[in-house]
Short mmCIF file of C-alpha atoms in Angstrom, two decimals:
data_model
loop_
_atom_site.label_atom_id
_atom_site.label_comp_id
_atom_site.label_asym_id
_atom_site.label_seq_id
_atom_site.Cartn_x
_atom_site.Cartn_y
_atom_site.Cartn_z
CA MET A 1 69.89 -4.39 -0.03
CA ARG A 2 68.04 -6.14 2.38
CA VAL A 3 69.58 -5.20 5.58
CA LEU A 4 68.51 -6.60 8.85
CA VAL A 5 67.79 -3.72 11.51
CA THR A 6 68.10 -4.67 14.88
CA GLY A 7 66.49 -2.09 17.59
CA ALA A 8 63.91 -0.21 14.73
CA SER A 9 61.30 -0.32 17.36
CA GLY A 10 63.73 3.33 18.88
CA PHE A 11 64.74 6.18 18.73
CA LEU A 12 67.07 5.82 15.81
CA GLY A 13 66.22 2.85 14.13
CA SER A 14 62.92 3.74 13.87
CA HIS A 15 64.71 6.88 11.73
CA THR A 16 67.53 4.26 10.65
CA VAL A 17 65.16 1.85 9.19
CA ARG A 18 62.79 4.66 7.21
CA ALA A 19 66.31 6.39 5.72
CA LEU A 20 67.41 2.52 4.31
CA ARG A 21 63.94 2.31 2.40
CA ARG A 22 64.34 6.28 1.84
CA ASP A 23 67.61 4.98 -0.24
CA GLY A 24 65.26 2.17 -1.88
CA HIS A 25 66.97 -1.37 0.39
CA GLU A 26 64.67 -4.10 1.68
CA VAL A 27 63.92 -4.69 5.73
CA ARG A 28 64.27 -6.89 8.06
CA VAL A 29 63.38 -6.19 11.75
CA LEU A 30 64.26 -8.41 14.11
CA ALA A 31 61.40 -7.84 17.52
CA ARG A 32 61.11 -8.89 20.56
CA THR A 33 57.30 -7.65 20.09
CA PRO A 34 55.85 -7.01 16.49
CA ALA A 35 52.77 -5.70 16.56
CA LYS A 36 55.85 -1.73 18.28
CA ALA A 37 56.78 -2.43 15.20
CA GLU A 38 54.16 -2.44 13.88
CA GLN A 39 52.20 0.58 15.10
CA LEU A 40 55.28 2.92 15.06
CA PHE A 41 56.21 2.13 11.31
CA ALA A 42 52.39 3.43 10.84
CA THR A 43 52.70 6.04 12.28
CA MET A 44 55.62 6.97 10.47
CA GLY A 45 54.62 6.07 7.52
CA ILE A 46 57.49 3.73 7.36
CA GLU A 47 55.73 1.40 4.87
CA GLY A 48 57.41 -2.00 3.51
CA CYS A 49 59.35 -3.74 5.70
CA GLU A 50 59.18 -7.59 7.07
CA ILE A 51 59.26 -7.96 10.66
CA VAL A 52 59.96 -10.57 12.84
CA ALA A 53 59.64 -11.55 16.40
CA GLY A 54 62.45 -13.04 18.39
CA ASP A 55 65.25 -11.76 21.39
CA ILE A 56 68.71 -10.74 20.42
CA THR A 57 69.46 -12.65 23.51
CA ASP A 58 69.10 -15.69 21.81
CA ARG A 59 71.16 -16.77 19.01
CA SER A 60 68.95 -18.82 17.62
CA SER A 61 66.42 -15.92 16.63
CA VAL A 62 68.52 -13.64 15.43
CA GLU A 63 70.68 -16.39 13.00
CA THR A 64 67.66 -16.61 11.20
CA ALA A 65 66.44 -13.00 10.65
CA VAL A 66 69.48 -12.96 9.72
CA ALA A 67 70.09 -15.79 7.61
CA GLY A 68 69.65 -14.27 3.16
CA CYS A 69 70.69 -10.72 4.13
CA ASP A 70 73.15 -8.92 2.48
CA ALA A 71 73.97 -5.58 5.74
CA VAL A 72 73.07 -6.33 9.39
CA VAL A 73 72.51 -2.48 11.77
CA HIS A 74 72.74 -3.58 15.17
CA ALA A 75 70.72 -0.32 16.64
CA ALA A 76 69.28 -2.82 20.00
CA ALA A 77 70.52 -2.45 23.08
CA VAL A 78 68.22 -0.96 27.23
CA VAL A 79 69.53 1.89 27.24
CA ALA A 80 68.89 3.40 31.59
CA ILE A 81 70.69 5.09 34.05
CA GLU A 82 68.17 3.36 37.27
CA PRO A 83 70.53 0.70 38.82
CA THR A 84 67.59 -1.91 39.45
CA ARG A 85 68.34 -1.86 35.91
CA GLN A 86 72.00 -3.25 35.46
CA ALA A 87 71.62 -6.71 35.15
CA GLU A 88 68.66 -6.30 32.84
CA MET A 89 71.96 -4.22 30.89
CA GLU A 90 74.27 -6.37 31.98
CA ALA A 91 72.89 -9.65 30.39
CA THR A 92 71.20 -7.84 27.55
CA ASN A 93 73.47 -5.18 25.80
CA LEU A 94 76.81 -6.97 25.40
CA ALA A 95 75.06 -10.62 25.45
CA GLY A 96 73.13 -8.93 22.05
CA ALA A 97 76.31 -7.99 20.49
CA GLN A 98 77.85 -10.66 20.26
CA ASN A 99 75.00 -12.70 18.84
CA VAL A 100 74.48 -10.22 16.20
CA LEU A 101 77.55 -8.58 15.49
CA GLY A 102 78.35 -12.39 15.51
CA SER A 103 76.17 -13.80 13.23
CA ALA A 104 76.49 -11.49 10.91
CA VAL A 105 79.92 -11.72 9.84
CA GLU A 106 79.94 -15.84 10.56
CA ALA A 107 77.05 -15.04 7.76
CA GLY A 108 79.22 -12.81 5.96
CA CYS A 109 76.97 -10.09 5.76
CA ASP A 110 78.94 -6.61 4.47
CA PRO A 111 78.89 -4.27 5.69
CA VAL A 112 78.18 -4.89 9.80
CA ILE A 113 77.00 -2.23 11.22
CA HIS A 114 77.25 -1.43 15.02
CA VAL A 115 74.86 1.03 16.71
CA SER A 116 77.68 2.23 19.80
CA THR A 117 78.31 5.66 21.80
CA VAL A 118 80.50 7.94 23.22
CA ALA A 119 79.77 6.76 26.62
CA ALA A 120 82.31 4.34 25.35
CA LEU A 121 85.00 6.65 25.08
CA PHE A 122 83.86 8.86 28.08
CA PRO A 123 86.07 9.67 30.43
CA PHE A 124 87.21 11.57 27.26
CA GLN A 125 90.81 11.35 27.05
CA THR A 126 92.27 14.10 24.09
CA ASP A 127 90.37 16.84 23.22
CA PRO A 128 89.21 17.11 20.13
CA VAL A 129 87.30 13.06 20.63
CA THR A 130 88.37 11.25 17.71
CA ALA A 131 85.85 7.80 16.76
CA ASP A 132 89.59 5.88 17.46
CA HIS A 133 89.68 7.00 20.68
CA PRO A 134 90.60 4.80 23.38
CA VAL A 135 87.87 2.69 24.65
CA VAL A 136 87.25 3.31 28.91
CA GLY A 137 83.09 2.89 29.50
CA ALA A 138 80.88 5.59 31.82
CA GLU A 139 80.75 4.37 35.03
CA ASN A 140 77.37 3.82 34.67
CA GLY A 141 75.91 0.29 34.12
CA TYR A 142 75.43 1.27 30.58
CA GLY A 143 78.42 2.57 29.73
CA GLN A 144 80.38 -0.33 31.03
CA THR A 145 78.22 -2.67 29.47
CA LYS A 146 78.31 -0.19 25.30
CA ALA A 147 82.06 -0.33 25.78
CA ALA A 148 82.44 -4.20 26.28
CA CYS A 149 79.88 -4.19 23.44
CA GLU A 150 82.78 -1.79 21.56
CA ARG A 151 85.60 -4.51 22.96
CA TYR A 152 83.77 -6.82 21.12
CA ALA A 153 83.20 -4.28 18.36
CA ARG A 154 86.77 -3.73 18.01
CA SER A 155 87.83 -7.19 18.33
CA LEU A 156 85.55 -8.20 15.25
CA GLN A 157 87.50 -5.23 12.90
CA ASP A 158 91.34 -6.46 13.70
CA ALA A 159 90.47 -9.34 12.32
CA GLY A 160 89.85 -7.83 9.61
CA HIS A 161 86.11 -8.54 9.31
CA PRO A 162 83.48 -5.21 7.46
CA VAL A 163 82.37 -3.94 10.71
CA VAL A 164 81.68 -0.30 11.10
CA THR A 165 81.22 1.45 14.58
CA VAL A 166 79.03 4.49 14.67
CA TYR A 167 79.56 6.40 17.67
CA PRO A 168 76.26 8.83 18.69
CA SER A 169 76.36 11.62 21.51
CA GLY A 170 73.05 12.57 22.86
CA ILE A 171 70.68 12.40 20.49
CA VAL A 172 67.41 13.86 19.41
CA GLY A 173 65.78 15.37 16.54
CA PRO A 174 61.19 15.41 15.70
CA GLU A 175 59.13 12.18 16.11
CA ASP A 176 60.72 10.61 19.59
CA HIS A 177 57.99 8.66 19.41
CA THR A 178 59.45 6.54 21.84
CA GLU A 179 60.31 9.08 24.38
CA SER A 180 64.15 8.22 24.85
CA ILE A 181 65.99 9.30 27.37
CA ASN A 182 67.17 13.12 26.13
CA LEU A 183 63.23 14.14 24.94
CA ASN A 184 62.49 14.23 29.24
CA SER A 185 64.90 16.63 29.32
CA VAL A 186 63.55 19.50 27.18
CA LYS A 187 60.62 18.46 28.00
CA LEU A 188 62.19 20.15 31.48
CA TRP A 189 64.21 23.41 29.56
CA ILE A 190 61.01 23.39 27.85
CA GLU A 191 58.78 23.82 31.43
CA LYS A 192 60.99 24.99 33.62
CA GLY A 193 63.77 26.71 31.75
CA PHE A 194 67.14 25.85 30.51
CA PRO A 195 70.07 25.36 33.88
CA ILE A 196 72.98 27.49 33.60
CA ALA A 197 76.03 27.06 34.91
CA LYS A 198 80.16 27.71 34.88
CA GLY A 199 81.05 24.26 32.71
CA TYR A 200 78.31 23.84 31.36
CA SER A 201 78.40 21.97 27.84
CA GLY A 202 77.44 19.31 25.63
CA SER A 203 76.79 17.10 23.03
CA TYR A 204 73.72 17.61 20.77
CA VAL A 205 72.93 15.38 17.38
CA ASP A 206 69.85 15.28 14.96
CA VAL A 207 68.36 11.46 14.76
CA ARG A 208 67.45 11.95 10.87
CA ASP A 209 71.65 12.97 10.65
CA VAL A 210 73.60 10.04 12.82
CA ALA A 211 70.89 6.31 10.87
CA ASP A 212 71.61 8.96 7.30
CA VAL A 213 75.10 8.46 8.34
CA ILE A 214 74.14 4.72 8.57
CA ALA A 215 72.39 4.86 5.63
CA ALA A 216 75.85 6.06 3.47
CA SER A 217 77.28 3.81 4.96
CA MET A 218 75.06 0.65 2.97
CA ARG A 219 78.69 -0.55 0.22
CA PRO A 220 79.71 -3.48 0.70
CA GLY A 221 83.53 -3.51 0.26
CA GLU A 222 85.08 -0.65 2.12
CA GLY A 223 85.99 -3.02 4.51
CA SER A 224 85.72 -1.48 8.23
CA ALA A 225 85.05 2.08 9.69
CA ARG A 226 84.30 4.26 12.75
CA LEU A 227 82.37 6.93 12.88
CA LEU A 228 82.49 9.49 15.42
CA CYS A 229 78.76 11.31 14.98
CA MET A 230 79.21 13.90 17.46
CA GLY A 231 77.54 17.13 15.60
CA THR A 232 77.32 20.04 17.55
CA TYR A 233 78.99 20.91 20.93
CA GLN A 234 77.54 23.74 22.33
CA THR A 235 77.85 25.90 25.82
CA ALA A 236 75.08 26.08 27.95
CA ALA A 237 75.00 29.86 27.79
CA GLU A 238 75.43 28.85 23.07
CA GLN A 239 72.89 25.92 23.61
CA VAL A 240 70.42 28.78 25.06
CA ALA A 241 71.25 31.32 22.39
CA PHE A 242 69.93 27.54 19.10
CA MET A 243 66.83 27.31 21.00
CA SER A 244 66.11 30.95 21.72
CA GLU A 245 66.56 31.82 17.33
CA ALA A 246 64.64 28.54 16.99
CA ILE A 247 61.62 30.32 18.24
CA GLY A 248 62.11 33.56 17.18
CA ALA A 249 61.79 34.86 20.95
CA SER A 250 64.81 34.34 24.52
CA PHE A 251 64.66 30.70 24.93
CA LYS A 252 63.88 31.00 29.01
CA SER A 253 66.60 30.38 31.48
CA VAL A 254 67.85 30.09 35.25
CA PRO A 255 70.97 30.28 37.03
CA LEU A 256 71.63 27.05 38.69
CA PRO A 257 75.50 27.05 39.88
CA LYS A 258 77.41 24.38 39.76
CA PRO A 259 76.82 23.31 43.91
CA ILE A 260 73.75 22.49 43.16
CA TRP A 261 73.99 20.22 40.39
CA TRP A 262 76.12 17.95 42.21
CA VAL A 263 73.01 17.96 44.91
CA TRP A 264 70.96 17.55 41.76
CA SER A 265 72.79 14.63 41.02
CA ARG A 266 72.77 12.54 44.01
CA LEU A 267 69.64 13.34 44.49
CA GLY A 268 68.99 11.21 41.18
CA ASP A 269 71.22 8.46 41.71
CA PHE A 270 69.13 7.92 45.28
CA ALA A 271 65.26 8.18 43.38
CA ALA A 272 66.68 5.96 40.52
CA ARG A 273 67.24 2.92 42.94
CA PHE A 274 63.45 3.41 43.09
CA ASN A 275 62.67 3.99 39.54
CA VAL A 276 61.93 7.91 39.91
CA ASP A 277 62.84 9.18 37.32
CA LEU A 278 64.92 12.75 38.83
CA VAL A 279 66.24 13.64 34.79
CA LEU A 280 69.99 14.27 36.00
CA THR A 281 72.69 11.43 37.27
CA SER A 282 76.19 11.57 38.66
CA ASP A 283 77.31 10.83 35.37
CA GLY A 284 75.27 13.22 33.34
CA TYR A 285 76.93 14.76 35.78
CA ASP A 286 80.10 14.19 35.05
CA TYR A 287 79.55 14.46 30.85
CA ILE A 288 78.08 17.99 31.74
CA PHE A 289 81.24 19.23 32.87
CA ASP A 290 83.66 16.82 31.91
CA SER A 291 82.64 16.72 27.57
CA LYS A 292 85.25 17.57 25.18
CA PRO A 293 83.46 18.19 21.09
CA GLY A 294 84.09 16.14 18.86
CA ASP A 295 85.93 15.66 15.07
CA ASP A 296 83.34 14.18 13.15
CA SER A 297 85.40 14.90 9.80
CA ALA A 298 86.34 11.34 9.22
CA THR A 299 83.30 10.25 9.01
CA ILE A 300 81.12 13.42 6.72
CA GLU A 301 84.27 12.11 4.12
CA ARG A 302 83.08 9.00 3.75
CA THR A 303 79.80 9.02 3.83
CA GLY A 304 79.20 12.69 2.22
CA VAL A 305 76.90 14.07 5.57
CA ALA A 306 77.10 16.55 6.18
CA PHE A 307 74.72 18.06 10.05
CA ARG A 308 72.37 19.83 10.30
CA PRO A 309 72.82 23.31 12.17
CA MET A 310 72.10 23.10 15.91
CA VAL A 311 69.30 25.00 15.88
CA GLU A 312 67.35 23.58 12.11
CA THR A 313 66.81 20.58 14.56
CA TRP A 314 66.39 22.51 18.20
CA ARG A 315 63.22 23.67 15.72
CA ASP A 316 62.07 20.87 14.12
CA MET A 317 62.66 19.05 17.12
CA PHE A 318 60.30 21.89 19.29
CA ARG A 319 56.83 21.70 16.35
CA TRP A 320 56.97 18.28 16.33
CA MET A 321 56.57 18.12 20.59
CA TYR A 322 54.33 20.99 20.08
CA ALA A 323 52.22 19.15 17.63
CA GLU A 324 52.30 16.03 19.98
CA GLY A 325 50.91 18.44 23.05
CA MET A 326 54.03 17.65 24.74
CA VAL A 327 54.42 21.71 25.22
CA SER A 328 52.60 24.66 25.20
CA ALA A 329 51.66 26.60 22.68
CA LYS A 330 53.90 30.74 25.46
CA ARG A 331 56.80 27.63 25.53
CA ILE A 332 57.67 27.61 21.63
CA GLY A 333 57.81 30.99 20.96
CA VAL A 334 56.70 32.17 16.71
CA LEU A 335 56.29 27.85 16.67
CA ALA A 336 53.37 27.65 17.33
CA ASP A 337 51.99 30.13 15.21
CA GLU A 338 53.06 27.78 11.82
#
């Protein structure tokens, strides 16, 4: 199939392009800065893609990019925690979804894959979370704009269009060349220690697994679907155990009472107004202390993709970070000796 991918210069988008090319699909990429995509693909060893210049907020350039494609993957979005970027998210995310998904549906593409997020479903109202969870939207700008995108995608599904929505949790893994938000957290854990608190929990999913789910969904004629990709739910103690197993040594952890988290998150909100990233904000605090596990069984059944063990993800991610000079040898145990 010939597949248009937006957001291909991002973490998940680039891994998705790789998975699609691996499976023999022709890939056309819509990029605001084609040179950036070309450089990233060269770094990742991705070949044979057509890269066209355009912007998801420009309907005309989107329609031109969609023309001649059999399917579309919409993975582009502004992801940010800074209040100073809320207007940008509001102007880009919903308009982009309407332009890309709308143009793809009008052109008869099948499937039309929309990369959503569990942030569009948070605060969670069911335990476990399923893909049919009602749309809520975390209170931050990103969560609210992605919730608006989700409502639009679901309206297309309700109208009978072959829109497939994918809901990742915290995406982690190797080859995060664009340095996503989660990479900053992992750097902090490695250098300073993982903060332990009663009630801490969360879900992480390997970027390669989400990309495989998207690639496995390239089957026309199967209609709409909602695919949860929450991966592994883990408490703080479980996460430290996974990371310790990954490095073959004790992963450093530090006790951090919940009230300290609260103060840290509010300082993070204040710092974000000045484009300073303290890693944690109040939205992150809410997610950490009110998270619930997800049920990915329907996704696994439909796509055949089995989510890899979290130890494997952390091991591969730490190896890559060390190779890239992001962390020191003393922090990653036996991995530095490989």
